[in-house]
CSV table of C-alpha atoms in Angstrom, one decimal:
chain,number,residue,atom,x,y,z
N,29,UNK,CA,134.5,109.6,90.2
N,30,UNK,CA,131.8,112.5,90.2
N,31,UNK,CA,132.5,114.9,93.1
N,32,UNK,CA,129.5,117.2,94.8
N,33,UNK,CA,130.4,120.0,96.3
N,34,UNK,CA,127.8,120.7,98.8
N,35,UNK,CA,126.9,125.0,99.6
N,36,UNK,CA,123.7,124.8,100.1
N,37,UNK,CA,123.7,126.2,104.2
N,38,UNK,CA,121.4,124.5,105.8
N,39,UNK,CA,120.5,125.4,109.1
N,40,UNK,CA,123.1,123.5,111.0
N,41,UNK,CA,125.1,123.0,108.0
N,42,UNK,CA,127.4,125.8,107.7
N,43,UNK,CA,130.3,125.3,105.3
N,44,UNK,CA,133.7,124.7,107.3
N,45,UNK,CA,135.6,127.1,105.5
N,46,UNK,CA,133.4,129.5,106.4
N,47,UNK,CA,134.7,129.6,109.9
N,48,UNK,CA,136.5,132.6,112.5
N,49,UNK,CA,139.0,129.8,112.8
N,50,UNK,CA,141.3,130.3,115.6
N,51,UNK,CA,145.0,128.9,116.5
N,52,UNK,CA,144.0,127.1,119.8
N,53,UNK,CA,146.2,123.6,119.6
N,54,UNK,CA,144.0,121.2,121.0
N,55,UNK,CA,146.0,117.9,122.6
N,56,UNK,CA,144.8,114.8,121.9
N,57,UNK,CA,143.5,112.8,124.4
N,58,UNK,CA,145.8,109.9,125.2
N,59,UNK,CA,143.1,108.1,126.8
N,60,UNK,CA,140.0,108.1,124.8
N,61,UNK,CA,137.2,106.0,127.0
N,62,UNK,CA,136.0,102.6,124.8
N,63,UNK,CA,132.6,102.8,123.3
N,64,UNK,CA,129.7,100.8,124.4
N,65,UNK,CA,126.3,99.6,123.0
N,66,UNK,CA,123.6,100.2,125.2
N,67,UNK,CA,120.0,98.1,125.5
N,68,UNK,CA,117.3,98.8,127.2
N,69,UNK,CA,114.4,96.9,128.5
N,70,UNK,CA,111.2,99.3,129.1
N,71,UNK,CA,109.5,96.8,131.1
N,72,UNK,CA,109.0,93.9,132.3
N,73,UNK,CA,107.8,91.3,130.0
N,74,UNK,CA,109.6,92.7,127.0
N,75,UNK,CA,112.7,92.6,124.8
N,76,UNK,CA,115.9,94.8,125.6
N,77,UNK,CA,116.6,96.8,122.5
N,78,UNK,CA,119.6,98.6,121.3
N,79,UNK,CA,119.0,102.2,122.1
N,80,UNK,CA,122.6,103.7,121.1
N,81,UNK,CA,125.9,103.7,122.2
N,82,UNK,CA,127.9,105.8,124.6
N,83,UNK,CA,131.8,106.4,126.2
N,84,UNK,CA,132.9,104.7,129.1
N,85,UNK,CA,135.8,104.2,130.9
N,86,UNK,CA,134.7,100.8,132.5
N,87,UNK,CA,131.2,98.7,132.7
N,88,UNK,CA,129.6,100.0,135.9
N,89,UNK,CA,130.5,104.1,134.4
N,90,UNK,CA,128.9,102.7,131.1
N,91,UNK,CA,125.6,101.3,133.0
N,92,UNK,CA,125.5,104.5,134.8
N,93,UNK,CA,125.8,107.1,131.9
N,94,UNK,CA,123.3,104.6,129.8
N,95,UNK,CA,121.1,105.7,132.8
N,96,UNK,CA,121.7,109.0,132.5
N,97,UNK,CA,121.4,109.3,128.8
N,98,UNK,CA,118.7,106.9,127.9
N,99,UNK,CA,116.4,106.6,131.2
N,100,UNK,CA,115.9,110.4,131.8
N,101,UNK,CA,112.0,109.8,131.6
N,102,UNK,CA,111.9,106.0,133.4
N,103,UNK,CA,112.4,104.6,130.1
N,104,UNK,CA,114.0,101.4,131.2
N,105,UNK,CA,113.8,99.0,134.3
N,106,UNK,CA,116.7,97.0,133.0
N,107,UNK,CA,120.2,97.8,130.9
N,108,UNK,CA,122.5,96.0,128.9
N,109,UNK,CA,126.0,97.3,128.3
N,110,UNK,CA,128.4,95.4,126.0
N,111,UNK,CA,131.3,97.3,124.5
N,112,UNK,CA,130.7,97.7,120.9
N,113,UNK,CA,134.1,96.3,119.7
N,114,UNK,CA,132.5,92.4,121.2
N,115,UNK,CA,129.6,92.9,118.5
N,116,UNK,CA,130.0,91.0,115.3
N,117,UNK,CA,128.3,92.5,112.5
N,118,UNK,CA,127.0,90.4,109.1
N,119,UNK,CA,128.5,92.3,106.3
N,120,UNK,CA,125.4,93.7,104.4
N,121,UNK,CA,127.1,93.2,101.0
N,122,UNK,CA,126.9,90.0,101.7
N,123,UNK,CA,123.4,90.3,101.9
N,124,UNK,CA,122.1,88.6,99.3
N,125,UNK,CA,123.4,85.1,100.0
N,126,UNK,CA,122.8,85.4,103.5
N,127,UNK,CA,119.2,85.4,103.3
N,128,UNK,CA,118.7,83.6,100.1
N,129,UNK,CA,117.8,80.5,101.7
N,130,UNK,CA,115.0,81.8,103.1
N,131,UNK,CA,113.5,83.7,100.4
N,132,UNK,CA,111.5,81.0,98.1
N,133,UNK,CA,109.7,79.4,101.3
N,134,UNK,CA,106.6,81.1,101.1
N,135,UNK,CA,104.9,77.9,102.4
N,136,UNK,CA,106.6,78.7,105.9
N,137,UNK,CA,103.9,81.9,106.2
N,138,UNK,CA,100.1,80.6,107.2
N,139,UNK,CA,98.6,83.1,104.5
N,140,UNK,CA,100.4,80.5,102.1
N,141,UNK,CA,97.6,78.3,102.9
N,142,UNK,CA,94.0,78.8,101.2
N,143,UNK,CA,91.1,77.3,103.4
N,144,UNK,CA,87.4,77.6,102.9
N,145,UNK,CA,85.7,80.2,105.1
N,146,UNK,CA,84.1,77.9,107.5
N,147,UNK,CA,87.2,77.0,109.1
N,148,UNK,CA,87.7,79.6,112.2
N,149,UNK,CA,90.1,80.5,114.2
N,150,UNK,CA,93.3,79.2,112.6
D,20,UNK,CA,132.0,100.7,89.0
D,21,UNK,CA,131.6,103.8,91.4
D,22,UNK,CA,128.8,105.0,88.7
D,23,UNK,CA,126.6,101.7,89.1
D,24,UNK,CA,127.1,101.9,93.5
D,25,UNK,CA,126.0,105.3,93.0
D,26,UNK,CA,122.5,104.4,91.0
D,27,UNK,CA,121.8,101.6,93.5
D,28,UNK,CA,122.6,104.0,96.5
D,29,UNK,CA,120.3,106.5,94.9
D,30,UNK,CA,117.2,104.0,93.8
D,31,UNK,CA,117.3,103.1,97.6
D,32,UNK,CA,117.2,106.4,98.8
D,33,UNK,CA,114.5,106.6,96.7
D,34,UNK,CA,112.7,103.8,97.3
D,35,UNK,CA,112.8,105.3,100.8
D,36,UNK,CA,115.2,102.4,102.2
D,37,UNK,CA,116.9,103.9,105.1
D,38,UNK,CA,121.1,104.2,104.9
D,39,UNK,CA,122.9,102.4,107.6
D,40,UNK,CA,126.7,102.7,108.6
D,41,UNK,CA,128.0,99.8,107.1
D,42,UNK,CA,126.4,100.1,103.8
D,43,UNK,CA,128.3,101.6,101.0
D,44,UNK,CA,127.6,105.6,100.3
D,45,UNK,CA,129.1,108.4,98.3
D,46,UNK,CA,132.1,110.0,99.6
D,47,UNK,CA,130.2,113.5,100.0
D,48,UNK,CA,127.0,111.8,101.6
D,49,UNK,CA,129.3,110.8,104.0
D,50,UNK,CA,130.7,114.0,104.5
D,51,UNK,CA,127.8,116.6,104.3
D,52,UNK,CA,126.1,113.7,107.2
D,53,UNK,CA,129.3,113.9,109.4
D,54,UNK,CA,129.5,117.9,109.0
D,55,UNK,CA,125.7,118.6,109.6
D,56,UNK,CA,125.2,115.8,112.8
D,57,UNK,CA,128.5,117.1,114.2
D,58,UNK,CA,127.5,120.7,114.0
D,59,UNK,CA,124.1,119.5,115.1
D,60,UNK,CA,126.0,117.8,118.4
D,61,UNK,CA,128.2,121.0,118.9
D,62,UNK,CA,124.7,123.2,118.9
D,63,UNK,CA,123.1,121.1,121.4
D,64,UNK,CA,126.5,121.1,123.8
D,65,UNK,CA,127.1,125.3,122.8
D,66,UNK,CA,123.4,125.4,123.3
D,67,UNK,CA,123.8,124.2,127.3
D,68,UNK,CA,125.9,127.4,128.2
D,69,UNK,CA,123.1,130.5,127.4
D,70,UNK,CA,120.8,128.8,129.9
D,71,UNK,CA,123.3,127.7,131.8
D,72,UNK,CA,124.0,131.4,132.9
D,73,UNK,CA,120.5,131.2,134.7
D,74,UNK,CA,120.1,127.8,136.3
D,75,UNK,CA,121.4,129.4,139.6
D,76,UNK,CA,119.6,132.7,139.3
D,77,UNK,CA,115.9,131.4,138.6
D,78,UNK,CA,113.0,133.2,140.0
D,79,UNK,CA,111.9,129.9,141.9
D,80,UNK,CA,112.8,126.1,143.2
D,81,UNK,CA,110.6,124.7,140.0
D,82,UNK,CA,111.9,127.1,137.7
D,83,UNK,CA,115.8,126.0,138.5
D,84,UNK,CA,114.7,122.2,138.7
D,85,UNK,CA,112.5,122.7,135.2
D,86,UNK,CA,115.7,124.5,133.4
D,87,UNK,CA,118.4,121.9,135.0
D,88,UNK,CA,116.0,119.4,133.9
D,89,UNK,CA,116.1,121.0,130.0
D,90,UNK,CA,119.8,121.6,129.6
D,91,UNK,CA,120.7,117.9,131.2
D,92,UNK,CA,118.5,117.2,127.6
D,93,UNK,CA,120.5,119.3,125.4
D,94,UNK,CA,123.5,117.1,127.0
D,95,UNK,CA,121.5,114.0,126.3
D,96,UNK,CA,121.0,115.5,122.6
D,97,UNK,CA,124.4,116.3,121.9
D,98,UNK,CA,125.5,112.8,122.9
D,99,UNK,CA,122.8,110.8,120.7
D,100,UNK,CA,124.2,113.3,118.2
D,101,UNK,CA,128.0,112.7,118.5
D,102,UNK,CA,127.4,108.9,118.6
D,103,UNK,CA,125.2,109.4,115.7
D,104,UNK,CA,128.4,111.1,113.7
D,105,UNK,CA,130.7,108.6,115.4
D,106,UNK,CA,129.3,106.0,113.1
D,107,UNK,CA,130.1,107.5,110.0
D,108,UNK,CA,134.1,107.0,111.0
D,109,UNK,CA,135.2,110.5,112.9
D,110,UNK,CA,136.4,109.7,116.9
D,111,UNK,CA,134.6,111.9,119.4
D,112,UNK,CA,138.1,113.4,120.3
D,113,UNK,CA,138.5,115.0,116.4
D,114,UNK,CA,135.0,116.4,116.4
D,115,UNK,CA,135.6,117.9,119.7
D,116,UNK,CA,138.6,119.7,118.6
D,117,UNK,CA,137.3,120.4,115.7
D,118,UNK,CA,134.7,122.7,117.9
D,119,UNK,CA,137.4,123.5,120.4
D,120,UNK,CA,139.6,125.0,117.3
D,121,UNK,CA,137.0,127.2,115.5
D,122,UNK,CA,137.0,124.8,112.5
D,123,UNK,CA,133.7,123.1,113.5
D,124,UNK,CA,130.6,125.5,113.6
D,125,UNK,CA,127.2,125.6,116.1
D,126,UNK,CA,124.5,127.0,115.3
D,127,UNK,CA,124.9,130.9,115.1
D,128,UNK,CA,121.7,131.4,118.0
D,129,UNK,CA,124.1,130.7,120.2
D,130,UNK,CA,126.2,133.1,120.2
D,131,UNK,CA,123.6,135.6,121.5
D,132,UNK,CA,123.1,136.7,125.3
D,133,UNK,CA,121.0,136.0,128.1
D,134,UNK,CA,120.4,139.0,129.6
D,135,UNK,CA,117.2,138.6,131.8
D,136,UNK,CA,115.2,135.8,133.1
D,137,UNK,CA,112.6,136.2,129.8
D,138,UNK,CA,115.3,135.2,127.8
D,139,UNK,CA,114.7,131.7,129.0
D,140,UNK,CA,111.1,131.5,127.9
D,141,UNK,CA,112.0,133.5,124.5
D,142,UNK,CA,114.8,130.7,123.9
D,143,UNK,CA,112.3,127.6,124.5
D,144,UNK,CA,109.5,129.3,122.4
D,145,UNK,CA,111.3,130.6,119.6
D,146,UNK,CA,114.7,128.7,119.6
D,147,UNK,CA,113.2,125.7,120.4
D,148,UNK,CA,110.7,125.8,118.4
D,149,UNK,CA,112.6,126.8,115.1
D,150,UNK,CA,114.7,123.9,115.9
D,151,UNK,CA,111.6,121.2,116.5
D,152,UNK,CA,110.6,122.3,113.2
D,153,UNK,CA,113.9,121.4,111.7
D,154,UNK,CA,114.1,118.4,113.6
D,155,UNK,CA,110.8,116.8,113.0
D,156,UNK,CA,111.8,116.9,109.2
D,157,UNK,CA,115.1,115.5,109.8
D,158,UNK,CA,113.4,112.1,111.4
D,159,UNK,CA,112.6,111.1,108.1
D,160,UNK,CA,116.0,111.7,106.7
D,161,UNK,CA,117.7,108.8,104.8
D,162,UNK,CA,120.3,108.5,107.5
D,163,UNK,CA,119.6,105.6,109.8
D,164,UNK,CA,122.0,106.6,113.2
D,165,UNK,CA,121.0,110.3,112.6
D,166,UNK,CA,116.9,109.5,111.8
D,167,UNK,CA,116.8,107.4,115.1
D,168,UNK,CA,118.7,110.0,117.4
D,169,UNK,CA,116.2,112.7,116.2
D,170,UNK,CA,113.1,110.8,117.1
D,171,UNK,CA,114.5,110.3,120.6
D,172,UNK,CA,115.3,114.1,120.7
D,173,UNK,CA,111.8,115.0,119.2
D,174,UNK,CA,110.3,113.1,122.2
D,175,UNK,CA,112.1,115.1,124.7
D,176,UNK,CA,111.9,118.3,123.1
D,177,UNK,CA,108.4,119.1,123.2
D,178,UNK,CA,108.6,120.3,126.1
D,179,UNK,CA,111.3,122.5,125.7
D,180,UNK,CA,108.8,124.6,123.8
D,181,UNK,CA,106.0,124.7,125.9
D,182,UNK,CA,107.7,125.6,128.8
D,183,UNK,CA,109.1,128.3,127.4
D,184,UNK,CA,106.2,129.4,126.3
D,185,UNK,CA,104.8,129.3,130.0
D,186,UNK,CA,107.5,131.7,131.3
D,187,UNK,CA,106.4,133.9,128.8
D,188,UNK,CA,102.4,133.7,129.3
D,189,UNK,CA,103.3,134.3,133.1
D,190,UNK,CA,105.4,137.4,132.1
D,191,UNK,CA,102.4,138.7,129.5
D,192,UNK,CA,99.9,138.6,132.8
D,193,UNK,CA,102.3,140.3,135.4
D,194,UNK,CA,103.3,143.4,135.9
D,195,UNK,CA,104.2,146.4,133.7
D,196,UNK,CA,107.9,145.7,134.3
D,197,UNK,CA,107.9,141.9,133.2
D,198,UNK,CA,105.2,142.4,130.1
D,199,UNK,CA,108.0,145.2,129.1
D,200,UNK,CA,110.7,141.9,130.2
D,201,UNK,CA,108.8,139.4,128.2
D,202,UNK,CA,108.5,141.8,125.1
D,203,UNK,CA,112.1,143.1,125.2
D,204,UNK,CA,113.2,139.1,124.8
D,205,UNK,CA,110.6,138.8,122.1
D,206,UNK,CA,112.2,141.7,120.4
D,207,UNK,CA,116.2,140.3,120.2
D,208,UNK,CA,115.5,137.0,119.5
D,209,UNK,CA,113.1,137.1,117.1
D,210,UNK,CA,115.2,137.9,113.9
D,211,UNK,CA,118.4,135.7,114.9
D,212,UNK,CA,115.9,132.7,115.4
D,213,UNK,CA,114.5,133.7,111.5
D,214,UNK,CA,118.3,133.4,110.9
D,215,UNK,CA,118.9,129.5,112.3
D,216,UNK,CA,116.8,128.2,108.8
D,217,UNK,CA,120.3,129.4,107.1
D,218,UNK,CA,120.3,132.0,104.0
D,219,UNK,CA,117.7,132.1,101.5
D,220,UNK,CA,117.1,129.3,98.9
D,221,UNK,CA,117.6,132.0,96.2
D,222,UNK,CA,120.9,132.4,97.4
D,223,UNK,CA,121.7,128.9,96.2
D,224,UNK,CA,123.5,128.2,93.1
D,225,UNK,CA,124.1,124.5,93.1
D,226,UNK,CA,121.8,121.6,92.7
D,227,UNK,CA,120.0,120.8,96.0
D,228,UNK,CA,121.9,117.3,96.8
D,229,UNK,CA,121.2,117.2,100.2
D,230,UNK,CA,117.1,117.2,98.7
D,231,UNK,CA,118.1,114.6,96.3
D,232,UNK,CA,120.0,112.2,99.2
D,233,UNK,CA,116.8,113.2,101.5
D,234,UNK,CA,118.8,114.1,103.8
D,235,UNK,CA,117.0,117.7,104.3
D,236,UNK,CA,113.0,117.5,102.9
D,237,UNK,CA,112.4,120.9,103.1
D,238,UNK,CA,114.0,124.0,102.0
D,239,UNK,CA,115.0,127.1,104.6
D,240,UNK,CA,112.6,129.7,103.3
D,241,UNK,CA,109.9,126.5,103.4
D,242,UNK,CA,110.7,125.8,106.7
D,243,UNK,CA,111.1,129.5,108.1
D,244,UNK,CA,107.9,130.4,106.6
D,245,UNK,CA,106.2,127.6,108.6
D,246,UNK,CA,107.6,129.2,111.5
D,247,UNK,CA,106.5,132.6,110.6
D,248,UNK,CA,103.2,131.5,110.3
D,249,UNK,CA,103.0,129.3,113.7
D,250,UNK,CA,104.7,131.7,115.8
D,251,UNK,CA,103.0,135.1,114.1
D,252,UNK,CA,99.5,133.3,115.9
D,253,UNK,CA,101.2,132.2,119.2
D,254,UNK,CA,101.9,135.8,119.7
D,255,UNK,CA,98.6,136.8,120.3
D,256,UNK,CA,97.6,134.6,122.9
D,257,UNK,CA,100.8,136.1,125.1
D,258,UNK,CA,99.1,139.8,123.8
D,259,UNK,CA,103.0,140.6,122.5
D,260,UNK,CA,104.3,141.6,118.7
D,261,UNK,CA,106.7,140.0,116.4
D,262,UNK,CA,109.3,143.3,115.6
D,263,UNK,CA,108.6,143.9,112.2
D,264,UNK,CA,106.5,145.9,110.9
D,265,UNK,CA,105.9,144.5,107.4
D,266,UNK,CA,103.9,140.6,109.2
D,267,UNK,CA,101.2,141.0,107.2
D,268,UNK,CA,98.7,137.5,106.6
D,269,UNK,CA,98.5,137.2,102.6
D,270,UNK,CA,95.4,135.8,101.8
D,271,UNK,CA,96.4,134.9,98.4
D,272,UNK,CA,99.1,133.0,99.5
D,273,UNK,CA,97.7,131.9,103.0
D,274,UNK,CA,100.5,132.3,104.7
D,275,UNK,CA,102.5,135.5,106.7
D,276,UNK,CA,104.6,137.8,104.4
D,277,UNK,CA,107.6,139.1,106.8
D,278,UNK,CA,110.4,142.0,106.3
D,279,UNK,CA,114.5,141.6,105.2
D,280,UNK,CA,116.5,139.6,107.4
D,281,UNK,CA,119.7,141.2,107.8
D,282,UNK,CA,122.1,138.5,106.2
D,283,UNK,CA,124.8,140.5,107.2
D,284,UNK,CA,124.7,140.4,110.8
D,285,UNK,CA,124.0,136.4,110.4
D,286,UNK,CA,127.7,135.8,108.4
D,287,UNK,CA,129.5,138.2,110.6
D,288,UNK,CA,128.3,135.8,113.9
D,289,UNK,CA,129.1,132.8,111.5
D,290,UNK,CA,132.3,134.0,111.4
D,291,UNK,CA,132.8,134.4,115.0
D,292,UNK,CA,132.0,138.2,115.4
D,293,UNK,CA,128.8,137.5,117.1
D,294,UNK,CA,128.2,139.0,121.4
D,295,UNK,CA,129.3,135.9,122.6
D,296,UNK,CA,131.5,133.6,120.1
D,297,UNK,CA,134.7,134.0,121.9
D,298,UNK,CA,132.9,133.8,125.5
D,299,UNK,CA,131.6,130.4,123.9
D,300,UNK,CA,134.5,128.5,122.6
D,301,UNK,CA,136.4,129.7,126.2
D,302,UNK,CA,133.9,128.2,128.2
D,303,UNK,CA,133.7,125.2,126.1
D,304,UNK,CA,137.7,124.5,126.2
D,305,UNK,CA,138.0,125.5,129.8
D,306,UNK,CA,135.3,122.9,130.8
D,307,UNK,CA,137.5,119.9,128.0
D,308,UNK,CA,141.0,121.0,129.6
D,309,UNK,CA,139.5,120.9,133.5
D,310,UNK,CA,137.7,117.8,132.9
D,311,UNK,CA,141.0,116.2,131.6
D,312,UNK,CA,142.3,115.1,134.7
D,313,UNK,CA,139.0,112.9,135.7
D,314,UNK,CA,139.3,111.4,132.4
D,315,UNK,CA,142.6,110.4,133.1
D,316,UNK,CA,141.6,109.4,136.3
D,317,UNK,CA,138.5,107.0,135.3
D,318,UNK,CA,140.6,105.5,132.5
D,319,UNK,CA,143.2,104.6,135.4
D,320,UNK,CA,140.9,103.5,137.5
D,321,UNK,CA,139.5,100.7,135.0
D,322,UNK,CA,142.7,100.1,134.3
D,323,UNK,CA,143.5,99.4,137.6
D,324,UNK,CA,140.3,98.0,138.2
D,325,UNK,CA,140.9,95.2,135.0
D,326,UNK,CA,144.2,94.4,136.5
D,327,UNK,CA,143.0,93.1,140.1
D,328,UNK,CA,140.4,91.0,138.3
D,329,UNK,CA,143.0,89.1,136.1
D,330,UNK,CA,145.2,88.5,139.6
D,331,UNK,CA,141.8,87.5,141.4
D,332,UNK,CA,141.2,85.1,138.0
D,333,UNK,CA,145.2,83.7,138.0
């Protein structure tokens, strides 16, 4: 396999090894809050959308931080919070089949469909 | 086999095709994506504490509700970040030791004081504003999680700017003592904000992957000279100078010539022998290592909480 190695420092991209470093042990938290996808519905009338996820420790903490994170400017009049390990996924190497079926139906779009002029409105 | 991923990983990157976290990627896109948005997070969170210092000493009620208002952002930023980097398989907990340890870095700007009430504006202006620029290019980048956090934090961050600005343009029309104020704050931060756009291209020896993955679209000096050239006119208007004496407009090559940076003084703060690295990291650990017991204490609570419902459902 071809490695890169990577130097070029980038603002916010400074090399690791660069570091001060420092010998402050840091203990590992025992009890690391669940993640949860958070959706938002802007207004009324429309779709919630996924906006991001966060850490909770339970629902009502994750509906709360969701407000706190993703509402800051009234974004939202409605939120969805499902933790992310209930999401199934398709596998996008799988791609390809998935959606095959779908992909030599042209006819099932109206441009498919050539009519004179004089026809409006359809 | 790895060859032919890599060429169709590369023809969609160039096709534009955004990369998403379940799709395969090269081992060191993965990695240069997890190092920059976790250092990206840490800046935002690091970035909270030099205002921080003035949220209770603010000249008035809207200035304290303005600047609590701006660093709850940064908050916001570092956690669309982190979850950003999350998704790209490192827990929260490792990159957050990875900070608290020294291994992790934050942007260097940080590690700078906040010695008078000008600072504020002088941050929002200049730091702000050398990071919008960065960030505005990096909501094209080919990563999907990172791309859509950025937008969100472009949104917000516009106003980061031009309130800073605004404490400055009410400094520039008081009194003797806060034009002096307002150009002292001018005068320190301007070359460590020069300094966040990272080392000269020049300085680079390898081939620019992070161009070729579009993950980065521009280069430091390109970047840093758009600054030069925004900010050198926003000067005027607040009647101040930029500190260096060789800002001279090029009319050949349209654009601001400026002086050295001093590259030395930038890698002795990367290194953690900047005013305020160790000041930093404390404040950071102290605020992980107090918070620890209402971790503990919400995870208890759900537990608790998750138990009484499956007696109430029994």
């Amino acid at each position: 396999m071809r490695q890169y190695f990577i130097q070029k420092f980038y603002y916010g991209d400074i090399p690791e090894e660069k570091s001060g470093g420092s010998n402050y042990e840091v203990k590992a938290d025992e009890s690391t809050w669940p993640l949860w996808e958070i959706f938002i519905r802007s207004k009324q009338g429309l779709d919630h959308k996924h906006v991001g996820s966060l850490h909770a420790a339970d629902a009502q903490m994750a509906i709360e931080n969701a407000r706190d994170v993703y509402t800051r400017r009234m974004e939202g009049v409605s939120i969805w919070a499902v933790e992310s390990k209930y999401i199934i996924a398709s596998n996008p190497d799988e791609a390809g089949e998935l959606y095959e079926p779908a992909m030599d139906k042209v006819y099932r779009h109206p441009t498919f469909y050539d009519l004179p002029d004089e026809v409006k409105h359809m | 086999m790895i060859q032919h991923f890599e060429e169709i990983f590369q023809q969609k990157i160039d096709k534009e095709i955004k990369i998403e976290p379940k799709d395969w990627m090269p081992d060191a896109y993965r990695k240069t994506n997890l190092r920059q948005i976790s250092q990206h997070a840490h800046s935002e969170i690091v970035g909270m504490l030099p205002e921080g210092n003035w949220i209770t000493r603010a000249p008035s009620l809207k200035r304290k509700a303005i600047l609590l208002a701006k660093v709850q952002d940064e908050a916001g930023h570092g956690l669309y970040l982190y979850s950003a980097a999350e998704t790209l398989g490192m827990s929260r907990d490792e990159m957050i030791s990875d900070l608290h340890s020294g291994k992790a870095k934050y942007s260097s700007i940080f590690n700078y004081p906040t010695i008078t009430w000008a600072d504020m504006g002088a941050i929002g202006w200049l730091v702000d504003g050398a990071a919008i620029l960065n960030q505005v290019m990096l909501t094209r980048t080919s990563y999907g999680p990172y791309s859509r956090a950025l937008v969100r934090i472009c949104k917000e961050e516009s106003f980061h700017q031009r309130q800073g600005f605004e404490i400055l343009l009410v400094l520039s029309r008081g009194t003797e003592e806060q034009k002096a104020m307002c150009q002292d704050a001018i005068n320190r931060w301007w070359w460590p904000s020069l300094m966040m756009f990272g080392p000269k291209d020049s300085e680079s020896t390898n081939s620019d992957q992070s161009m070729k993955w579009k993950i980065k679209r521009k280069t430091n000096d390109e970047l840093r000279q758009n600054f030069v050239d925004m900010i050198a006119e926003q000067v005027k208007i607040l009647g101040m100078h930029l500190p260096d004496d060789d800002l001279l407009w090029n009319e050949t090559t349209k654009h601001y010539d400026f002086g050295a940076i001093n590259w030395e003084e930038f890698w002795q703060v990367v290194k953690g022998n900047g005013p305020c690295n160790k000041q930093r990291l404390e404040a950071r650990r102290k605020a992980h290592e107090d918070g620890q017991w209402v971790r503990e204490a919400a995870s208890a609570y759900a537990e608790k909480k998750r138990a009484m419902e499956k007696i109430k459902a029994a």
